[in-house]
Amino acid sequence: MKEITCKLLVIGAGPGGYVCAIRAGQLGVDTVIVEADKPGGTCLNVGCIPSKALIHAAEEFSATAHMLEGRNAMGIRVEAASIDLARTMSWKDGIVGRLNAGVTALLQKARVKIVHGRAAFRDGKTVEVETEIGLQVIRAETVVIATGSEPVELAALPFGGRIISSTEALSLRELPKNLVVVGGGYIGLELGTAFAKLGSAVTVVEATPQILPQYDADLVRPIARRLGELGIRLLTSAKATGLDGDALSIETSDGGSERLPVDRVLVTAGRRPRTAGSGIDELDLDRSGTYLRIDDRCRTSMRGVYAIGDVTGEPMLAHRAMAQGEMVAEIVAGRKRAWDKRCIPAICFTDPEIVTAGLSPDEARAQGFAIRVGQFPFSANGRAMTMLAEDGFVRVVARADTGLVLGVQAVGAGVSELSASFALAIEMGARLEDIAGTIHAHPTRSEAFQEAALKALGHALHI
């Protein structure tokens, strides 16, 4: 048995963990990171990166097929279109592999010791790791728990066979003819849309009355319309009750039942913290529901033990985990830091995309603000017209008295790339006049941000 001592031990090399370890190493902190799988965590290996690769491939194939049908408004026609899904997945795997190697190289550059294996706590400062070379014991002054999350399994639909999670969906080598997605949140709709564009017959089963229930109806409406255009069937206020052979049983909103033919059932009913087998559950750590409770410095209830990322709850976003990891590394190195974020932008990579940053109109009113709202449609934006992507809008929410921007939302093609502008405006304390007075390049989609601010001020120029 080999023993290692260090100042900082990071458990989990996902976005939060590896960023924490890299920054700590840069600051001269003796750091060890433990990871059972490849570096990068869910996001890099079976989440953000591979799903966006599949979404892009599906979009390219769908656009080509659209040209084949002779319905392309620009007059472009092609003779034939087909897709080799196995080759698509190999391309996706190549991207993941390059990024895996990049993370490993960055950890090594920062002089972080990487231990491959699954960590199990002995106590709050000591873990055991079963590695290929035998059992290793690591003792640390400070520990960061960054074990991430995993898909929720439904009792009526346990994973296996035809029933898959997003992880298996991103590794399919053959296109399912009939795909049912159980769960109409962002993961289900992102992947369901991609498979529909690739040629699968897709049905989405959502237990609540609205798909994407975390977003307001105005943002969801263009998504629902596009899903209909793609031939995706939506069953809301419905429940999947079990798989019988090659058919999925459904309780419909009217109290009836239906059997849906399936090749695959993709269950995207949420995610839960990954703690099983790690000994975390045996530590006396305060919880917030199933998640680890943390303060504004990501400290748990146990001295010298921090937690970051999905294991601490919503929002389960890679960029939140990264920001937490960087902050904790600096705290461990002796710097004064605290979590003081006005907003964390969130993106839904559906078609069209959704971006939210800060407060929605309803959230702002619920907090007691009198507000001004400005909304500008992409149908009046020249760049959107030239890209055949006029659906959607940008909406700005600001205080009525001062014009301080409280939130920005957008739905439309490519709006994910506007997320940094939205977040920066809120973090910097911008007012409507600041956004309206900033020259936005023409012709770009970003002009809709400026126009929305002008609309809120009462003098929109192009509507």
Tab-separated table of C-alpha atoms in Angstrom:
chain	number	residue	atom	x	y	z
A	1	MET	CA	0.000	0.000	0.000
A	2	LYS	CA	1.354	3.376	-1.024
A	3	GLU	CA	0.654	6.602	0.893
A	4	ILE	CA	0.590	10.108	-0.561
A	5	THR	CA	0.321	13.360	1.374
A	6	CYS	CA	-0.610	16.695	-0.164
A	7	LYS	CA	-2.010	20.099	0.653
A	8	LEU	CA	-5.015	19.799	-1.684
A	9	LEU	CA	-6.872	16.698	-2.826
A	10	VAL	CA	-9.480	17.095	-5.568
A	11	ILE	CA	-11.870	14.176	-6.048
A	12	GLY	CA	-13.217	14.180	-9.596
A	13	ALA	CA	-11.627	15.561	-12.779
A	14	GLY	CA	-14.748	17.029	-14.336
A	15	PRO	CA	-14.918	20.726	-15.327
A	16	GLY	CA	-14.963	21.910	-11.712
A	17	GLY	CA	-12.361	19.493	-10.418
A	18	TYR	CA	-9.760	19.839	-13.141
A	19	VAL	CA	-10.051	23.645	-13.198
A	20	CYS	CA	-9.611	23.701	-9.403
A	21	ALA	CA	-6.539	21.467	-9.635
A	22	ILE	CA	-4.963	23.407	-12.512
A	23	ARG	CA	-5.420	26.767	-10.791
A	24	ALA	CA	-4.126	25.408	-7.484
A	25	GLY	CA	-1.080	24.005	-9.245
A	26	GLN	CA	-0.461	27.351	-10.935
A	27	LEU	CA	-0.504	28.979	-7.496
A	28	GLY	CA	2.090	26.563	-6.154
A	29	VAL	CA	-0.269	24.396	-4.098
A	30	ASP	CA	0.802	20.752	-3.795
A	31	THR	CA	-2.214	19.144	-5.489
A	32	VAL	CA	-3.443	15.617	-6.205
A	33	ILE	CA	-6.503	14.861	-8.328
A	34	VAL	CA	-8.298	11.500	-8.376
A	35	GLU	CA	-10.445	10.363	-11.301
A	36	ALA	CA	-11.872	6.929	-12.044
A	37	ASP	CA	-12.551	7.593	-15.724
A	38	LYS	CA	-11.162	9.909	-18.367
A	39	PRO	CA	-10.516	13.546	-17.396
A	40	GLY	CA	-13.229	16.008	-18.313
A	41	GLY	CA	-16.121	14.398	-16.478
A	42	THR	CA	-19.662	14.105	-17.796
A	43	CYS	CA	-19.451	17.381	-19.716
A	44	LEU	CA	-16.493	16.473	-21.884
A	45	ASN	CA	-17.033	12.730	-22.227
A	46	VAL	CA	-20.774	12.044	-22.271
A	47	GLY	CA	-22.477	15.435	-22.020
A	48	CYS	CA	-21.869	18.951	-23.307
A	49	ILE	CA	-19.191	18.309	-25.907
A	50	PRO	CA	-20.382	15.068	-27.553
A	51	SER	CA	-24.029	16.189	-27.521
A	52	LYS	CA	-23.167	19.447	-29.284
A	53	ALA	CA	-21.132	17.509	-31.841
A	54	LEU	CA	-24.148	15.280	-32.527
A	55	ILE	CA	-26.480	18.300	-32.649
A	56	HIS	CA	-24.229	19.989	-35.213
A	57	ALA	CA	-23.957	16.858	-37.355
A	58	ALA	CA	-27.744	16.472	-37.269
A	59	GLU	CA	-28.224	20.112	-38.265
A	60	GLU	CA	-25.839	19.744	-41.199
A	61	PHE	CA	-27.563	16.560	-42.371
A	62	SER	CA	-31.018	18.102	-41.990
A	63	ALA	CA	-29.987	21.166	-43.988
A	64	THR	CA	-28.612	18.939	-46.742
A	65	ALA	CA	-31.768	16.841	-46.825
A	66	HIS	CA	-33.808	20.023	-47.031
A	67	MET	CA	-31.866	21.010	-50.147
A	68	LEU	CA	-32.482	17.555	-51.604
A	69	GLU	CA	-36.219	18.103	-51.403
A	70	GLY	CA	-35.924	21.243	-53.510
A	71	ARG	CA	-37.492	23.458	-50.822
A	72	ASN	CA	-34.413	25.541	-50.123
A	73	ALA	CA	-35.253	29.247	-50.413
A	74	MET	CA	-31.733	30.091	-51.610
A	75	GLY	CA	-32.090	27.821	-54.618
A	76	ILE	CA	-29.487	25.260	-53.535
A	77	ARG	CA	-30.181	21.659	-54.551
A	78	VAL	CA	-28.243	18.455	-53.992
A	79	GLU	CA	-28.664	15.064	-55.609
A	80	ALA	CA	-28.492	12.753	-52.596
A	81	ALA	CA	-27.970	12.725	-48.842
A	82	SER	CA	-27.166	9.935	-46.404
A	83	ILE	CA	-25.460	9.607	-43.048
A	84	ASP	CA	-23.091	7.027	-41.602
A	85	LEU	CA	-23.914	7.293	-37.890
A	86	ALA	CA	-20.969	5.132	-36.860
A	87	ARG	CA	-18.611	7.507	-38.645
A	88	THR	CA	-20.376	10.481	-37.061
A	89	MET	CA	-19.836	8.956	-33.620
A	90	SER	CA	-16.181	8.278	-34.432
A	91	TRP	CA	-15.763	11.956	-35.372
A	92	LYS	CA	-17.390	12.930	-32.074
A	93	ASP	CA	-15.096	10.548	-30.183
A	94	GLY	CA	-12.087	12.131	-31.868
A	95	ILE	CA	-13.058	15.560	-30.539
A	96	VAL	CA	-13.544	14.132	-27.043
A	97	GLY	CA	-10.175	12.386	-27.234
A	98	ARG	CA	-8.363	15.577	-28.225
A	99	LEU	CA	-9.939	17.464	-25.329
A	100	ASN	CA	-9.164	14.609	-22.891
A	101	ALA	CA	-5.528	14.814	-23.885
A	102	GLY	CA	-5.593	18.589	-23.534
A	103	VAL	CA	-6.922	18.436	-19.970
A	104	THR	CA	-4.307	15.862	-18.992
A	105	ALA	CA	-1.542	18.016	-20.474
A	106	LEU	CA	-2.762	21.087	-18.592
A	107	LEU	CA	-2.835	19.193	-15.300
A	108	GLN	CA	0.700	17.950	-15.904
A	109	LYS	CA	1.877	21.437	-16.831
A	110	ALA	CA	0.499	22.720	-13.517
A	111	ARG	CA	2.412	19.922	-11.710
A	112	VAL	CA	-0.749	18.237	-10.481
A	113	LYS	CA	-0.353	14.572	-9.566
A	114	ILE	CA	-3.051	12.475	-11.274
A	115	VAL	CA	-4.227	9.285	-9.582
A	116	HIS	CA	-6.430	7.003	-11.684
A	117	GLY	CA	-9.032	5.145	-9.664
A	118	ARG	CA	-12.148	5.543	-7.543
A	119	ALA	CA	-11.712	7.390	-4.253
A	120	ALA	CA	-13.437	6.253	-1.055
A	121	PHE	CA	-13.273	8.345	2.122
A	122	ARG	CA	-11.768	6.891	5.290
A	123	ASP	CA	-12.411	10.200	7.042
A	124	GLY	CA	-12.708	13.872	6.073
A	125	LYS	CA	-9.023	14.154	5.193
A	126	THR	CA	-8.105	10.648	3.987
A	127	VAL	CA	-9.207	8.581	1.002
A	128	GLU	CA	-8.370	5.168	-0.357
A	129	VAL	CA	-7.974	4.709	-4.110
A	130	GLU	CA	-7.907	1.307	-5.773
A	131	THR	CA	-5.579	1.737	-8.737
A	132	GLU	CA	-4.019	-0.580	-11.300
A	133	ILE	CA	-0.862	-0.716	-9.185
A	134	GLY	CA	-2.726	-1.445	-5.958
A	135	LEU	CA	-4.302	0.425	-3.080
A	136	GLN	CA	-3.160	4.009	-2.508
A	137	VAL	CA	-3.970	6.123	0.545
A	138	ILE	CA	-4.034	9.892	0.125
A	139	ARG	CA	-3.962	12.261	3.101
A	140	ALA	CA	-4.635	15.943	2.509
A	141	GLU	CA	-4.947	19.178	4.467
A	142	THR	CA	-7.869	20.242	2.277
A	143	VAL	CA	-10.295	18.179	0.188
A	144	VAL	CA	-12.525	19.306	-2.679
A	145	ILE	CA	-15.445	17.035	-3.570
A	146	ALA	CA	-16.185	17.362	-7.289
A	147	THR	CA	-17.809	14.012	-8.042
A	148	GLY	CA	-20.493	15.409	-10.346
A	149	SER	CA	-23.853	13.861	-11.163
A	150	GLU	CA	-25.426	10.928	-12.973
A	151	PRO	CA	-28.728	10.265	-14.800
A	152	VAL	CA	-31.805	9.509	-12.697
A	153	GLU	CA	-33.227	6.045	-13.295
A	154	LEU	CA	-37.007	5.611	-13.173
A	155	ALA	CA	-38.398	2.663	-11.218
A	156	ALA	CA	-40.733	1.778	-14.094
A	157	LEU	CA	-37.955	2.141	-16.677
A	158	PRO	CA	-34.628	0.847	-15.334
A	159	PHE	CA	-31.666	1.337	-17.649
A	160	GLY	CA	-30.748	-1.621	-19.820
A	161	GLY	CA	-31.659	-3.102	-23.205
A	162	ARG	CA	-33.899	-0.716	-25.109
A	163	ILE	CA	-33.967	1.766	-22.219
A	164	ILE	CA	-30.990	4.123	-22.355
A	165	SER	CA	-29.674	7.279	-20.723
A	166	SER	CA	-28.054	10.203	-22.508
A	167	THR	CA	-24.705	8.435	-22.097
A	168	GLU	CA	-25.755	5.489	-24.282
A	169	ALA	CA	-27.631	7.760	-26.704
A	170	LEU	CA	-24.371	9.534	-27.487
A	171	SER	CA	-22.710	6.244	-28.429
A	172	LEU	CA	-25.363	4.657	-30.679
A	173	ARG	CA	-23.941	3.250	-33.890
A	174	GLU	CA	-27.306	2.657	-35.547
A	175	LEU	CA	-30.148	5.138	-35.872
A	176	PRO	CA	-33.266	4.053	-33.961
A	177	LYS	CA	-36.324	3.989	-36.217
A	178	ASN	CA	-38.672	4.825	-33.333
A	179	LEU	CA	-37.311	6.790	-30.389
A	180	VAL	CA	-39.354	7.820	-27.372
A	181	VAL	CA	-37.841	10.450	-25.097
A	182	VAL	CA	-39.142	10.350	-21.534
A	183	GLY	CA	-38.597	13.820	-20.123
A	184	GLY	CA	-39.112	17.072	-22.020
A	185	GLY	CA	-36.337	19.070	-20.362
A	186	TYR	CA	-33.311	20.461	-22.144
A	187	ILE	CA	-31.370	17.170	-22.373
A	188	GLY	CA	-34.329	15.266	-23.791
A	189	LEU	CA	-35.221	17.925	-26.327
A	190	GLU	CA	-31.643	18.544	-27.441
A	191	LEU	CA	-31.069	14.861	-28.179
A	192	GLY	CA	-34.614	14.208	-29.405
A	193	THR	CA	-34.311	17.046	-31.916
A	194	ALA	CA	-30.947	15.754	-33.131
A	195	PHE	CA	-32.262	12.223	-33.727
A	196	ALA	CA	-35.357	13.563	-35.465
A	197	LYS	CA	-33.142	15.505	-37.871
A	198	LEU	CA	-31.123	12.358	-38.502
A	199	GLY	CA	-34.298	10.485	-39.455
A	200	SER	CA	-35.753	8.875	-36.323
A	201	ALA	CA	-39.472	9.065	-35.591
A	202	VAL	CA	-39.399	10.824	-32.204
A	203	THR	CA	-42.052	11.145	-29.501
A	204	VAL	CA	-41.463	13.185	-26.339
A	205	VAL	CA	-43.330	12.252	-23.145
A	206	GLU	CA	-43.372	15.013	-20.514
A	207	ALA	CA	-45.132	14.748	-17.145
A	208	THR	CA	-45.833	18.498	-16.804
A	209	PRO	CA	-48.208	20.554	-18.993
A	210	GLN	CA	-45.297	22.226	-20.839
A	211	ILE	CA	-42.026	21.054	-22.358
A	212	LEU	CA	-39.005	22.869	-20.908
A	213	PRO	CA	-40.984	23.650	-17.747
A	214	GLN	CA	-38.139	25.734	-16.315
A	215	TYR	CA	-38.615	28.381	-19.027
A	216	ASP	CA	-41.502	30.790	-19.557
A	217	ALA	CA	-44.013	30.120	-22.301
A	218	ASP	CA	-42.797	32.918	-24.609
A	219	LEU	CA	-39.353	31.330	-24.839
A	220	VAL	CA	-40.732	27.822	-25.303
A	221	ARG	CA	-43.282	28.647	-28.008
A	222	PRO	CA	-40.763	28.833	-30.926
A	223	ILE	CA	-39.246	25.523	-29.778
A	224	ALA	CA	-42.617	23.768	-29.751
A	225	ARG	CA	-43.406	25.137	-33.197
A	226	ARG	CA	-40.109	23.872	-34.591
A	227	LEU	CA	-40.578	20.440	-33.022
A	228	GLY	CA	-43.887	20.187	-34.868
A	229	GLU	CA	-42.191	21.107	-38.145
A	230	LEU	CA	-39.682	18.299	-37.551
A	231	GLY	CA	-42.499	15.807	-37.021
A	232	ILE	CA	-41.752	15.291	-33.324
A	233	ARG	CA	-44.834	14.274	-31.385
A	234	LEU	CA	-45.285	15.918	-27.979
A	235	LEU	CA	-47.263	14.232	-25.218
A	236	THR	CA	-47.494	16.596	-22.242
A	237	SER	CA	-49.137	15.844	-18.891
A	238	ALA	CA	-48.348	12.217	-19.728
A	239	LYS	CA	-46.524	9.443	-17.906
A	240	ALA	CA	-44.506	6.455	-19.134
A	241	THR	CA	-45.553	3.434	-17.067
A	242	GLY	CA	-43.376	0.642	-18.422
A	243	LEU	CA	-41.883	-1.213	-21.370
A	244	ASP	CA	-43.655	-4.278	-22.712
A	245	GLY	CA	-41.578	-5.928	-25.421
A	246	ASP	CA	-41.120	-3.391	-28.188
A	247	ALA	CA	-43.839	-0.992	-26.971
A	248	LEU	CA	-43.852	1.683	-24.265
A	249	SER	CA	-47.028	2.081	-22.223
A	250	ILE	CA	-48.179	5.663	-21.675
A	251	GLU	CA	-50.821	7.251	-19.471
A	252	THR	CA	-52.112	10.192	-21.509
A	253	SER	CA	-53.310	13.571	-20.265
A	254	ASP	CA	-56.976	12.619	-20.658
A	255	GLY	CA	-56.578	9.586	-18.387
A	256	GLY	CA	-56.380	7.100	-21.228
A	257	SER	CA	-53.543	4.821	-22.228
A	258	GLU	CA	-51.448	4.284	-25.335
A	259	ARG	CA	-48.728	1.916	-26.515
A	260	LEU	CA	-45.887	3.459	-28.486
A	261	PRO	CA	-43.634	1.278	-30.672
A	262	VAL	CA	-39.992	1.793	-29.704
A	263	ASP	CA	-36.534	0.741	-30.749
A	264	ARG	CA	-35.048	2.833	-27.954
A	265	VAL	CA	-36.450	4.676	-24.926
A	266	LEU	CA	-34.267	7.612	-23.912
A	267	VAL	CA	-34.916	8.488	-20.261
A	268	THR	CA	-33.925	12.077	-19.390
A	269	ALA	CA	-35.798	12.559	-16.126
A	270	GLY	CA	-33.063	14.563	-14.428
A	271	ARG	CA	-29.721	14.024	-12.719
A	272	ARG	CA	-28.660	13.280	-9.149
A	273	PRO	CA	-25.396	13.785	-7.239
A	274	ARG	CA	-22.849	11.009	-7.727
A	275	THR	CA	-21.857	9.895	-4.235
A	276	ALA	CA	-22.498	6.132	-4.088
A	277	GLY	CA	-19.462	4.070	-3.128
A	278	SER	CA	-17.332	7.121	-2.337
A	279	GLY	CA	-17.906	7.225	1.395
A	280	ILE	CA	-19.312	10.742	1.063
A	281	ASP	CA	-22.670	9.586	2.408
A	282	GLU	CA	-20.933	8.376	5.588
A	283	LEU	CA	-19.351	11.771	6.267
A	284	ASP	CA	-21.317	14.065	8.553
A	285	LEU	CA	-21.955	16.735	5.916
A	286	ASP	CA	-25.007	18.998	5.926
A	287	ARG	CA	-27.356	18.452	2.997
A	288	SER	CA	-29.770	20.520	0.985
A	289	GLY	CA	-32.099	17.769	-0.127
A	290	THR	CA	-29.860	15.205	-1.802
A	291	TYR	CA	-27.088	17.727	-2.469
A	292	LEU	CA	-24.161	18.851	-0.323
A	293	ARG	CA	-24.844	22.184	1.365
A	294	ILE	CA	-22.166	24.839	0.794
A	295	ASP	CA	-21.611	28.483	1.739
A	296	ASP	CA	-20.446	31.406	-0.401
A	297	ARG	CA	-16.922	29.967	-0.443
A	298	CYS	CA	-18.064	26.424	-1.332
A	299	ARG	CA	-17.214	25.194	2.176
A	300	THR	CA	-19.184	22.235	3.484
A	301	SER	CA	-20.113	21.802	7.142
A	302	MET	CA	-16.816	19.950	7.761
A	303	ARG	CA	-13.695	22.036	8.253
A	304	GLY	CA	-11.272	21.766	5.335
A	305	VAL	CA	-13.780	20.047	3.038
A	306	TYR	CA	-15.154	21.936	0.031
A	307	ALA	CA	-17.669	20.858	-2.607
A	308	ILE	CA	-18.204	22.223	-6.110
A	309	GLY	CA	-20.286	21.530	-9.208
A	310	ASP	CA	-23.268	19.226	-9.663
A	311	VAL	CA	-22.858	17.506	-6.301
A	312	THR	CA	-23.933	20.824	-4.732
A	313	GLY	CA	-27.151	21.116	-6.750
A	314	GLU	CA	-28.655	23.446	-9.310
A	315	PRO	CA	-27.804	24.964	-11.605
A	316	MET	CA	-25.936	21.914	-12.883
A	317	LEU	CA	-23.774	23.774	-15.374
A	318	ALA	CA	-20.161	23.109	-16.302
A	319	HIS	CA	-19.285	26.807	-16.279
A	320	ARG	CA	-20.676	27.201	-12.753
A	321	ALA	CA	-18.485	24.297	-11.616
A	322	MET	CA	-15.446	25.819	-13.333
A	323	ALA	CA	-15.985	29.194	-11.651
A	324	GLN	CA	-16.393	27.497	-8.270
A	325	GLY	CA	-13.269	25.405	-8.808
A	326	GLU	CA	-11.134	28.399	-9.720
A	327	MET	CA	-12.409	30.294	-6.668
A	328	VAL	CA	-11.738	27.436	-4.242
A	329	ALA	CA	-8.197	26.992	-5.566
A	330	GLU	CA	-7.449	30.627	-4.834
A	331	ILE	CA	-8.964	30.365	-1.352
A	332	VAL	CA	-6.786	27.335	-0.581
A	333	ALA	CA	-3.783	29.318	-1.812
A	334	GLY	CA	-4.575	32.042	0.739
A	335	ARG	CA	-6.374	34.567	-1.411
A	336	LYS	CA	-9.593	36.281	-0.360
A	337	ARG	CA	-12.452	35.163	-2.571
A	338	ALA	CA	-16.192	34.628	-2.243
A	339	TRP	CA	-19.038	33.642	-4.562
A	340	ASP	CA	-20.703	36.866	-5.681
A	341	LYS	CA	-22.277	36.172	-9.042
A	342	ARG	CA	-25.171	38.287	-10.251
A	343	CYS	CA	-26.043	35.723	-12.877
A	344	ILE	CA	-24.976	32.418	-14.362
A	345	PRO	CA	-26.055	32.201	-18.008
A	346	ALA	CA	-27.806	29.023	-19.087
A	347	ILE	CA	-28.247	27.718	-22.626
A	348	CYS	CA	-30.632	25.195	-24.092
A	349	PHE	CA	-29.172	23.944	-27.390
A	350	THR	CA	-32.500	23.156	-28.994
A	351	ASP	CA	-33.627	24.444	-32.390
A	352	PRO	CA	-33.876	27.371	-31.956
A	353	GLU	CA	-31.594	27.882	-28.968
A	354	ILE	CA	-32.566	29.500	-25.668
A	355	VAL	CA	-30.336	31.710	-23.513
A	356	THR	CA	-31.241	33.044	-20.080
A	357	ALA	CA	-29.175	35.310	-17.853
A	358	GLY	CA	-30.387	36.947	-14.668
A	359	LEU	CA	-34.071	37.425	-13.873
A	360	SER	CA	-37.071	36.783	-16.106
A	361	PRO	CA	-39.948	39.301	-15.973
A	362	ASP	CA	-41.927	37.083	-13.590
A	363	GLU	CA	-38.896	36.482	-11.354
A	364	ALA	CA	-38.144	40.198	-11.195
A	365	ARG	CA	-41.738	41.030	-10.253
A	366	ALA	CA	-41.721	38.282	-7.626
A	367	GLN	CA	-38.699	39.969	-6.024
A	368	GLY	CA	-40.647	43.218	-5.787
A	369	PHE	CA	-39.137	45.118	-8.699
A	370	ALA	CA	-41.146	47.462	-10.885
A	371	ILE	CA	-39.718	46.686	-14.319
A	372	ARG	CA	-39.430	47.758	-17.902
A	373	VAL	CA	-39.265	45.075	-20.576
A	374	GLY	CA	-37.993	45.510	-24.106
A	375	GLN	CA	-38.312	42.776	-26.727
A	376	PHE	CA	-36.987	42.773	-30.279
A	377	PRO	CA	-37.864	40.068	-32.841
A	378	PHE	CA	-35.301	38.457	-35.121
A	379	SER	CA	-37.830	38.848	-37.929
A	380	ALA	CA	-36.711	42.501	-37.984
A	381	ASN	CA	-32.991	41.676	-37.867
A	382	GLY	CA	-31.133	41.758	-41.186
A	383	ARG	CA	-28.565	39.111	-40.276
A	384	ALA	CA	-31.253	36.687	-39.137
A	385	MET	CA	-33.031	37.166	-42.462
A	386	THR	CA	-29.887	36.390	-44.438
A	387	MET	CA	-29.409	33.214	-42.367
A	388	LEU	CA	-33.009	32.011	-42.914
A	389	ALA	CA	-33.436	32.141	-39.129
A	390	GLU	CA	-36.023	34.776	-38.296
A	391	ASP	CA	-37.823	32.971	-35.475
A	392	GLY	CA	-37.331	34.216	-31.926
A	393	PHE	CA	-36.369	37.400	-30.096
A	394	VAL	CA	-34.146	39.088	-27.509
A	395	ARG	CA	-35.783	40.382	-24.323
A	396	VAL	CA	-34.270	42.754	-21.760
A	397	VAL	CA	-35.637	43.131	-18.224
A	398	ALA	CA	-34.642	46.256	-16.280
A	399	ARG	CA	-35.636	48.206	-13.200
A	400	ALA	CA	-38.242	50.833	-14.031
A	401	ASP	CA	-36.650	53.484	-11.801
A	402	THR	CA	-32.955	53.206	-12.666
A	403	GLY	CA	-32.845	51.203	-15.864
A	404	LEU	CA	-30.467	48.676	-14.236
A	405	VAL	CA	-30.482	45.485	-16.321
A	406	LEU	CA	-31.806	42.608	-14.217
A	407	GLY	CA	-32.033	39.922	-16.869
A	408	VAL	CA	-31.740	39.105	-20.544
A	409	GLN	CA	-33.399	36.221	-22.397
A	410	ALA	CA	-33.259	35.175	-26.022
A	411	VAL	CA	-34.594	32.447	-28.255
A	412	GLY	CA	-33.322	32.027	-31.786
A	413	ALA	CA	-30.719	30.427	-34.029
A	414	GLY	CA	-27.186	30.910	-32.741
A	415	VAL	CA	-28.159	32.949	-29.685
A	416	SER	CA	-25.875	30.830	-27.492
A	417	GLU	CA	-23.019	33.009	-28.736
A	418	LEU	CA	-24.726	36.082	-27.245
A	419	SER	CA	-24.701	34.598	-23.728
A	420	ALA	CA	-21.396	36.215	-22.728
A	421	SER	CA	-22.654	39.671	-23.721
A	422	PHE	CA	-25.807	39.183	-21.682
A	423	ALA	CA	-23.909	37.974	-18.601
A	424	LEU	CA	-21.257	40.677	-18.892
A	425	ALA	CA	-23.900	43.411	-19.005
A	426	ILE	CA	-25.508	42.125	-15.811
A	427	GLU	CA	-22.207	41.481	-13.981
A	428	MET	CA	-20.943	44.980	-14.851
A	429	GLY	CA	-24.145	46.621	-13.632
A	430	ALA	CA	-25.148	47.952	-17.044
A	431	ARG	CA	-28.220	50.107	-17.480
A	432	LEU	CA	-30.483	50.259	-20.485
A	433	GLU	CA	-28.712	53.401	-21.657
A	434	ASP	CA	-25.369	51.572	-21.587
A	435	ILE	CA	-26.652	48.795	-23.852
A	436	ALA	CA	-28.482	51.201	-26.156
A	437	GLY	CA	-25.459	53.499	-26.363
A	438	THR	CA	-22.988	50.728	-27.214
A	439	ILE	CA	-22.419	50.476	-30.958
A	440	HIS	CA	-23.302	46.955	-32.070
A	441	ALA	CA	-21.801	45.792	-35.371
A	442	HIS	CA	-24.120	45.573	-38.381
A	443	PRO	CA	-25.310	43.174	-39.667
A	444	THR	CA	-25.216	40.836	-36.661
A	445	ARG	CA	-27.746	39.123	-34.428
A	446	SER	CA	-26.280	41.081	-31.520
A	447	GLU	CA	-28.069	44.200	-32.789
A	448	ALA	CA	-31.259	42.678	-31.386
A	449	PHE	CA	-29.786	43.181	-27.889
A	450	GLN	CA	-29.290	46.889	-28.518
A	451	GLU	CA	-32.724	47.214	-30.112
A	452	ALA	CA	-34.389	45.469	-27.156
A	453	ALA	CA	-32.771	48.011	-24.817
A	454	LEU	CA	-33.964	50.846	-27.047
A	455	LYS	CA	-37.474	49.372	-26.996
A	456	ALA	CA	-37.421	49.301	-23.178
A	457	LEU	CA	-36.393	52.964	-23.228
A	458	GLY	CA	-39.334	53.754	-25.464
A	459	HIS	CA	-37.553	54.651	-28.684
A	460	ALA	CA	-36.892	51.522	-30.713
A	461	LEU	CA	-35.515	52.298	-34.164
A	462	HIS	CA	-36.321	49.283	-36.318
A	463	ILE	CA	-39.757	48.226	-35.066
